[in-house]
Amino acid sequence: QVQLVESGGGSVQAGGSLRLSCVFSGYGYSRPSMGWFRQAPGKKREGVAAIDSDGATIYADSVKARFTISKDNTKNTLYLQMNSLKPEDTAMYYCATDRVHAYRRGPLLAEYLYGSWGQGTQVTVSS
């Protein structure tokens, strides 16, 4: 059974930084493709960033050049470095693992490709 636990959320002022972490376990492949998603109150969940089995990354246009996704397979940990935060980044942030426990080339932000999710960590950015 896959388990994911996010941490690192909090409250910051606009322009500040946060680093989210997601520790995963129970995954049936050593280099999973993973992603970060977020959901603001009253809005649909959206993809933020994803990383594939080889470390290739993709970002939503709204976070490009501000956020960086990375993964340490030796520590089973996914990261999201968030810089230059804006009030519109306020949301619950979730990490997720690929539905298929196998190699995937090409990171994807499509939610339906992800099968296991963490409980989320709240990020609040004030102006």
mmCIF file of the C-alpha atoms, coordinates in Angstrom:
data_MODEL
# 
_entry.id   MODEL 
# 
loop_
_atom_site.group_PDB 
_atom_site.id 
_atom_site.type_symbol 
_atom_site.label_atom_id 
_atom_site.label_alt_id 
_atom_site.label_comp_id 
_atom_site.label_asym_id 
_atom_site.label_entity_id 
_atom_site.label_seq_id 
_atom_site.pdbx_PDB_ins_code 
_atom_site.Cartn_x 
_atom_site.Cartn_y 
_atom_site.Cartn_z 
_atom_site.occupancy 
_atom_site.B_iso_or_equiv 
_atom_site.pdbx_formal_charge 
_atom_site.auth_seq_id 
_atom_site.auth_comp_id 
_atom_site.auth_asym_id 
_atom_site.auth_atom_id 
_atom_site.pdbx_PDB_model_num 
ATOM 1   C CA . GLN A 1 1   ? 0.000   0.000  0.000   1.00 0.00 ? 1   GLN A CA 1 
ATOM 2   C CA . VAL A 1 2   ? 1.429   3.354  -1.062  1.00 0.00 ? 2   VAL A CA 1 
ATOM 3   C CA . GLN A 1 3   ? 1.628   6.016  1.613   1.00 0.00 ? 3   GLN A CA 1 
ATOM 4   C CA . LEU A 1 4   ? 2.564   9.652  1.115   1.00 0.00 ? 4   LEU A CA 1 
ATOM 5   C CA . VAL A 1 5   ? 3.075   12.240 3.827   1.00 0.00 ? 5   VAL A CA 1 
ATOM 6   C CA . GLU A 1 6   ? 3.503   15.922 2.967   1.00 0.00 ? 6   GLU A CA 1 
ATOM 7   C CA . SER A 1 7   ? 5.094   18.543 5.177   1.00 0.00 ? 7   SER A CA 1 
ATOM 8   C CA . GLY A 1 8   ? 6.575   22.016 4.957   1.00 0.00 ? 8   GLY A CA 1 
ATOM 9   C CA . GLY A 1 9   ? 3.470   24.108 4.442   1.00 0.00 ? 9   GLY A CA 1 
ATOM 10  C CA . GLY A 1 10  ? 2.810   27.279 6.393   1.00 0.00 ? 10  GLY A CA 1 
ATOM 11  C CA . SER A 1 11  ? 1.993   30.950 6.232   1.00 0.00 ? 11  SER A CA 1 
ATOM 12  C CA . VAL A 1 12  ? 4.301   33.416 4.496   1.00 0.00 ? 12  VAL A CA 1 
ATOM 13  C CA . GLN A 1 13  ? 4.146   36.896 3.076   1.00 0.00 ? 13  GLN A CA 1 
ATOM 14  C CA . ALA A 1 14  ? 4.137   37.542 -0.647  1.00 0.00 ? 14  ALA A CA 1 
ATOM 15  C CA . GLY A 1 15  ? 7.623   37.217 -2.060  1.00 0.00 ? 15  GLY A CA 1 
ATOM 16  C CA . GLY A 1 16  ? 8.614   34.607 0.493   1.00 0.00 ? 16  GLY A CA 1 
ATOM 17  C CA . SER A 1 17  ? 9.659   30.987 0.039   1.00 0.00 ? 17  SER A CA 1 
ATOM 18  C CA . LEU A 1 18  ? 8.626   27.572 1.285   1.00 0.00 ? 18  LEU A CA 1 
ATOM 19  C CA . ARG A 1 19  ? 9.908   24.067 0.646   1.00 0.00 ? 19  ARG A CA 1 
ATOM 20  C CA . LEU A 1 20  ? 7.413   21.239 0.642   1.00 0.00 ? 20  LEU A CA 1 
ATOM 21  C CA . SER A 1 21  ? 8.453   17.639 1.213   1.00 0.00 ? 21  SER A CA 1 
ATOM 22  C CA . CYS A 1 22  ? 6.622   14.399 0.521   1.00 0.00 ? 22  CYS A CA 1 
ATOM 23  C CA . VAL A 1 23  ? 7.900   11.126 1.935   1.00 0.00 ? 23  VAL A CA 1 
ATOM 24  C CA . PHE A 1 24  ? 6.534   8.091  0.106   1.00 0.00 ? 24  PHE A CA 1 
ATOM 25  C CA . SER A 1 25  ? 6.600   4.393  0.889   1.00 0.00 ? 25  SER A CA 1 
ATOM 26  C CA . GLY A 1 26  ? 5.180   1.131  -0.360  1.00 0.00 ? 26  GLY A CA 1 
ATOM 27  C CA . TYR A 1 27  ? 5.591   1.999  -4.040  1.00 0.00 ? 27  TYR A CA 1 
ATOM 28  C CA . GLY A 1 28  ? 6.311   -0.942 -6.338  1.00 0.00 ? 28  GLY A CA 1 
ATOM 29  C CA . TYR A 1 29  ? 9.062   0.768  -8.349  1.00 0.00 ? 29  TYR A CA 1 
ATOM 30  C CA . SER A 1 30  ? 12.276  2.507  -7.290  1.00 0.00 ? 30  SER A CA 1 
ATOM 31  C CA . ARG A 1 31  ? 11.947  5.618  -9.487  1.00 0.00 ? 31  ARG A CA 1 
ATOM 32  C CA . PRO A 1 32  ? 8.305   6.635  -9.525  1.00 0.00 ? 32  PRO A CA 1 
ATOM 33  C CA . SER A 1 33  ? 6.888   9.401  -11.616 1.00 0.00 ? 33  SER A CA 1 
ATOM 34  C CA . MET A 1 34  ? 5.318   11.914 -9.222  1.00 0.00 ? 34  MET A CA 1 
ATOM 35  C CA . GLY A 1 35  ? 3.539   15.212 -9.092  1.00 0.00 ? 35  GLY A CA 1 
ATOM 36  C CA . TRP A 1 36  ? 2.432   18.124 -6.956  1.00 0.00 ? 36  TRP A CA 1 
ATOM 37  C CA . PHE A 1 37  ? -1.134  19.361 -7.162  1.00 0.00 ? 37  PHE A CA 1 
ATOM 38  C CA . ARG A 1 38  ? -3.001  22.095 -5.340  1.00 0.00 ? 38  ARG A CA 1 
ATOM 39  C CA . GLN A 1 39  ? -6.571  23.020 -4.572  1.00 0.00 ? 39  GLN A CA 1 
ATOM 40  C CA . ALA A 1 40  ? -7.744  26.447 -3.478  1.00 0.00 ? 40  ALA A CA 1 
ATOM 41  C CA . PRO A 1 41  ? -11.117 26.946 -1.754  1.00 0.00 ? 41  PRO A CA 1 
ATOM 42  C CA . GLY A 1 42  ? -13.941 26.802 -4.273  1.00 0.00 ? 42  GLY A CA 1 
ATOM 43  C CA . LYS A 1 43  ? -11.649 25.757 -7.112  1.00 0.00 ? 43  LYS A CA 1 
ATOM 44  C CA . LYS A 1 44  ? -10.798 22.515 -8.847  1.00 0.00 ? 44  LYS A CA 1 
ATOM 45  C CA . ARG A 1 45  ? -7.579  20.718 -8.059  1.00 0.00 ? 45  ARG A CA 1 
ATOM 46  C CA . GLU A 1 46  ? -4.849  21.632 -10.533 1.00 0.00 ? 46  GLU A CA 1 
ATOM 47  C CA . GLY A 1 47  ? -1.460  20.242 -11.450 1.00 0.00 ? 47  GLY A CA 1 
ATOM 48  C CA . VAL A 1 48  ? 1.500   22.325 -10.339 1.00 0.00 ? 48  VAL A CA 1 
ATOM 49  C CA . ALA A 1 49  ? 4.614   20.330 -11.256 1.00 0.00 ? 49  ALA A CA 1 
ATOM 50  C CA . ALA A 1 50  ? 5.578   16.784 -12.181 1.00 0.00 ? 50  ALA A CA 1 
ATOM 51  C CA . ILE A 1 51  ? 8.741   14.731 -12.491 1.00 0.00 ? 51  ILE A CA 1 
ATOM 52  C CA . ASP A 1 52  ? 9.214   11.497 -14.404 1.00 0.00 ? 52  ASP A CA 1 
ATOM 53  C CA . SER A 1 53  ? 11.352  8.436  -13.704 1.00 0.00 ? 53  SER A CA 1 
ATOM 54  C CA . ASP A 1 54  ? 14.426  10.038 -15.322 1.00 0.00 ? 54  ASP A CA 1 
ATOM 55  C CA . GLY A 1 55  ? 14.073  13.366 -13.529 1.00 0.00 ? 55  GLY A CA 1 
ATOM 56  C CA . ALA A 1 56  ? 12.531  15.340 -16.391 1.00 0.00 ? 56  ALA A CA 1 
ATOM 57  C CA . THR A 1 57  ? 10.139  17.998 -15.142 1.00 0.00 ? 57  THR A CA 1 
ATOM 58  C CA . ILE A 1 58  ? 7.111   19.983 -16.226 1.00 0.00 ? 58  ILE A CA 1 
ATOM 59  C CA . TYR A 1 59  ? 5.387   22.976 -14.636 1.00 0.00 ? 59  TYR A CA 1 
ATOM 60  C CA . ALA A 1 60  ? 2.098   24.782 -14.835 1.00 0.00 ? 60  ALA A CA 1 
ATOM 61  C CA . ASP A 1 61  ? 2.497   28.151 -16.550 1.00 0.00 ? 61  ASP A CA 1 
ATOM 62  C CA . SER A 1 62  ? 1.454   29.940 -13.370 1.00 0.00 ? 62  SER A CA 1 
ATOM 63  C CA . VAL A 1 63  ? 4.478   28.650 -11.417 1.00 0.00 ? 63  VAL A CA 1 
ATOM 64  C CA . LYS A 1 64  ? 7.203   28.447 -14.049 1.00 0.00 ? 64  LYS A CA 1 
ATOM 65  C CA . ALA A 1 65  ? 10.470  30.092 -13.012 1.00 0.00 ? 65  ALA A CA 1 
ATOM 66  C CA . ARG A 1 66  ? 9.244   30.287 -9.400  1.00 0.00 ? 66  ARG A CA 1 
ATOM 67  C CA . PHE A 1 67  ? 8.775   26.649 -8.346  1.00 0.00 ? 67  PHE A CA 1 
ATOM 68  C CA . THR A 1 68  ? 11.196  23.732 -8.640  1.00 0.00 ? 68  THR A CA 1 
ATOM 69  C CA . ILE A 1 69  ? 10.264  20.077 -8.283  1.00 0.00 ? 69  ILE A CA 1 
ATOM 70  C CA . SER A 1 70  ? 12.906  17.497 -7.382  1.00 0.00 ? 70  SER A CA 1 
ATOM 71  C CA . LYS A 1 71  ? 13.079  13.981 -6.038  1.00 0.00 ? 71  LYS A CA 1 
ATOM 72  C CA . ASP A 1 72  ? 15.606  12.013 -4.016  1.00 0.00 ? 72  ASP A CA 1 
ATOM 73  C CA . ASN A 1 73  ? 14.969  8.345  -4.760  1.00 0.00 ? 73  ASN A CA 1 
ATOM 74  C CA . THR A 1 74  ? 17.480  7.255  -2.103  1.00 0.00 ? 74  THR A CA 1 
ATOM 75  C CA . LYS A 1 75  ? 15.386  9.015  0.540   1.00 0.00 ? 75  LYS A CA 1 
ATOM 76  C CA . ASN A 1 76  ? 11.994  8.289  -1.051  1.00 0.00 ? 76  ASN A CA 1 
ATOM 77  C CA . THR A 1 77  ? 11.255  11.999 -0.875  1.00 0.00 ? 77  THR A CA 1 
ATOM 78  C CA . LEU A 1 78  ? 9.706   14.443 -3.324  1.00 0.00 ? 78  LEU A CA 1 
ATOM 79  C CA . TYR A 1 79  ? 10.289  18.187 -2.933  1.00 0.00 ? 79  TYR A CA 1 
ATOM 80  C CA . LEU A 1 80  ? 8.726   21.405 -4.162  1.00 0.00 ? 80  LEU A CA 1 
ATOM 81  C CA . GLN A 1 81  ? 10.793  24.544 -3.697  1.00 0.00 ? 81  GLN A CA 1 
ATOM 82  C CA . MET A 1 82  ? 8.494   27.547 -3.961  1.00 0.00 ? 82  MET A CA 1 
ATOM 83  C CA . ASN A 1 83  ? 10.002  31.010 -4.365  1.00 0.00 ? 83  ASN A CA 1 
ATOM 84  C CA . SER A 1 84  ? 8.485   34.432 -5.006  1.00 0.00 ? 84  SER A CA 1 
ATOM 85  C CA . LEU A 1 85  ? 5.200   33.241 -3.581  1.00 0.00 ? 85  LEU A CA 1 
ATOM 86  C CA . LYS A 1 86  ? 2.029   35.120 -4.467  1.00 0.00 ? 86  LYS A CA 1 
ATOM 87  C CA . PRO A 1 87  ? -1.352  35.282 -2.700  1.00 0.00 ? 87  PRO A CA 1 
ATOM 88  C CA . GLU A 1 88  ? -2.829  33.268 -5.564  1.00 0.00 ? 88  GLU A CA 1 
ATOM 89  C CA . ASP A 1 89  ? -0.537  30.368 -4.603  1.00 0.00 ? 89  ASP A CA 1 
ATOM 90  C CA . THR A 1 90  ? -2.620  29.920 -1.451  1.00 0.00 ? 90  THR A CA 1 
ATOM 91  C CA . ALA A 1 91  ? -4.018  26.386 -1.502  1.00 0.00 ? 91  ALA A CA 1 
ATOM 92  C CA . MET A 1 92  ? -3.798  22.902 -0.074  1.00 0.00 ? 92  MET A CA 1 
ATOM 93  C CA . TYR A 1 93  ? -0.872  21.166 -1.743  1.00 0.00 ? 93  TYR A CA 1 
ATOM 94  C CA . TYR A 1 94  ? -0.898  17.430 -2.443  1.00 0.00 ? 94  TYR A CA 1 
ATOM 95  C CA . CYS A 1 95  ? 1.753   15.044 -3.703  1.00 0.00 ? 95  CYS A CA 1 
ATOM 96  C CA . ALA A 1 96  ? 0.850   12.001 -5.748  1.00 0.00 ? 96  ALA A CA 1 
ATOM 97  C CA . THR A 1 97  ? 2.431   8.943  -7.332  1.00 0.00 ? 97  THR A CA 1 
ATOM 98  C CA . ASP A 1 98  ? 1.923   7.462  -10.774 1.00 0.00 ? 98  ASP A CA 1 
ATOM 99  C CA . ARG A 1 99  ? -0.972  5.022  -10.992 1.00 0.00 ? 99  ARG A CA 1 
ATOM 100 C CA . VAL A 1 100 ? 1.325   2.541  -12.778 1.00 0.00 ? 100 VAL A CA 1 
ATOM 101 C CA . HIS A 1 101 ? 4.183   1.213  -10.667 1.00 0.00 ? 101 HIS A CA 1 
ATOM 102 C CA . ALA A 1 102 ? 6.704   1.209  -13.490 1.00 0.00 ? 102 ALA A CA 1 
ATOM 103 C CA . TYR A 1 103 ? 9.083   3.377  -15.503 1.00 0.00 ? 103 TYR A CA 1 
ATOM 104 C CA . ARG A 1 104 ? 7.492   6.404  -17.130 1.00 0.00 ? 104 ARG A CA 1 
ATOM 105 C CA . ARG A 1 105 ? 9.274   8.718  -19.521 1.00 0.00 ? 105 ARG A CA 1 
ATOM 106 C CA . GLY A 1 106 ? 7.753   12.150 -19.789 1.00 0.00 ? 106 GLY A CA 1 
ATOM 107 C CA . PRO A 1 107 ? 6.307   14.008 -16.795 1.00 0.00 ? 107 PRO A CA 1 
ATOM 108 C CA . LEU A 1 108 ? 2.577   14.664 -16.926 1.00 0.00 ? 108 LEU A CA 1 
ATOM 109 C CA . LEU A 1 109 ? 0.191   16.877 -14.994 1.00 0.00 ? 109 LEU A CA 1 
ATOM 110 C CA . ALA A 1 110 ? -2.952  14.934 -15.835 1.00 0.00 ? 110 ALA A CA 1 
ATOM 111 C CA . GLU A 1 111 ? -4.608  14.072 -12.571 1.00 0.00 ? 111 GLU A CA 1 
ATOM 112 C CA . TYR A 1 112 ? -6.118  10.797 -13.802 1.00 0.00 ? 112 TYR A CA 1 
ATOM 113 C CA . LEU A 1 113 ? -2.613  9.326  -14.185 1.00 0.00 ? 113 LEU A CA 1 
ATOM 114 C CA . TYR A 1 114 ? -2.019  9.452  -10.443 1.00 0.00 ? 114 TYR A CA 1 
ATOM 115 C CA . GLY A 1 115 ? -3.271  6.723  -8.171  1.00 0.00 ? 115 GLY A CA 1 
ATOM 116 C CA . SER A 1 116 ? -2.093  7.518  -4.640  1.00 0.00 ? 116 SER A CA 1 
ATOM 117 C CA . TRP A 1 117 ? -2.323  10.833 -2.818  1.00 0.00 ? 117 TRP A CA 1 
ATOM 118 C CA . GLY A 1 118 ? -1.095  12.380 0.401   1.00 0.00 ? 118 GLY A CA 1 
ATOM 119 C CA . GLN A 1 119 ? -3.295  14.150 2.914   1.00 0.00 ? 119 GLN A CA 1 
ATOM 120 C CA . GLY A 1 120 ? -2.097  17.601 1.860   1.00 0.00 ? 120 GLY A CA 1 
ATOM 121 C CA . THR A 1 121 ? -0.239  20.494 3.447   1.00 0.00 ? 121 THR A CA 1 
ATOM 122 C CA . GLN A 1 122 ? -1.659  24.016 3.598   1.00 0.00 ? 122 GLN A CA 1 
ATOM 123 C CA . VAL A 1 123 ? 0.177   26.963 2.057   1.00 0.00 ? 123 VAL A CA 1 
ATOM 124 C CA . THR A 1 124 ? -1.110  30.459 2.810   1.00 0.00 ? 124 THR A CA 1 
ATOM 125 C CA . VAL A 1 125 ? 0.434   33.544 1.233   1.00 0.00 ? 125 VAL A CA 1 
ATOM 126 C CA . SER A 1 126 ? -0.580  36.958 2.495   1.00 0.00 ? 126 SER A CA 1 
ATOM 127 C CA . SER A 1 127 ? -0.188  40.222 0.608   1.00 0.00 ? 127 SER A CA 1 
# 
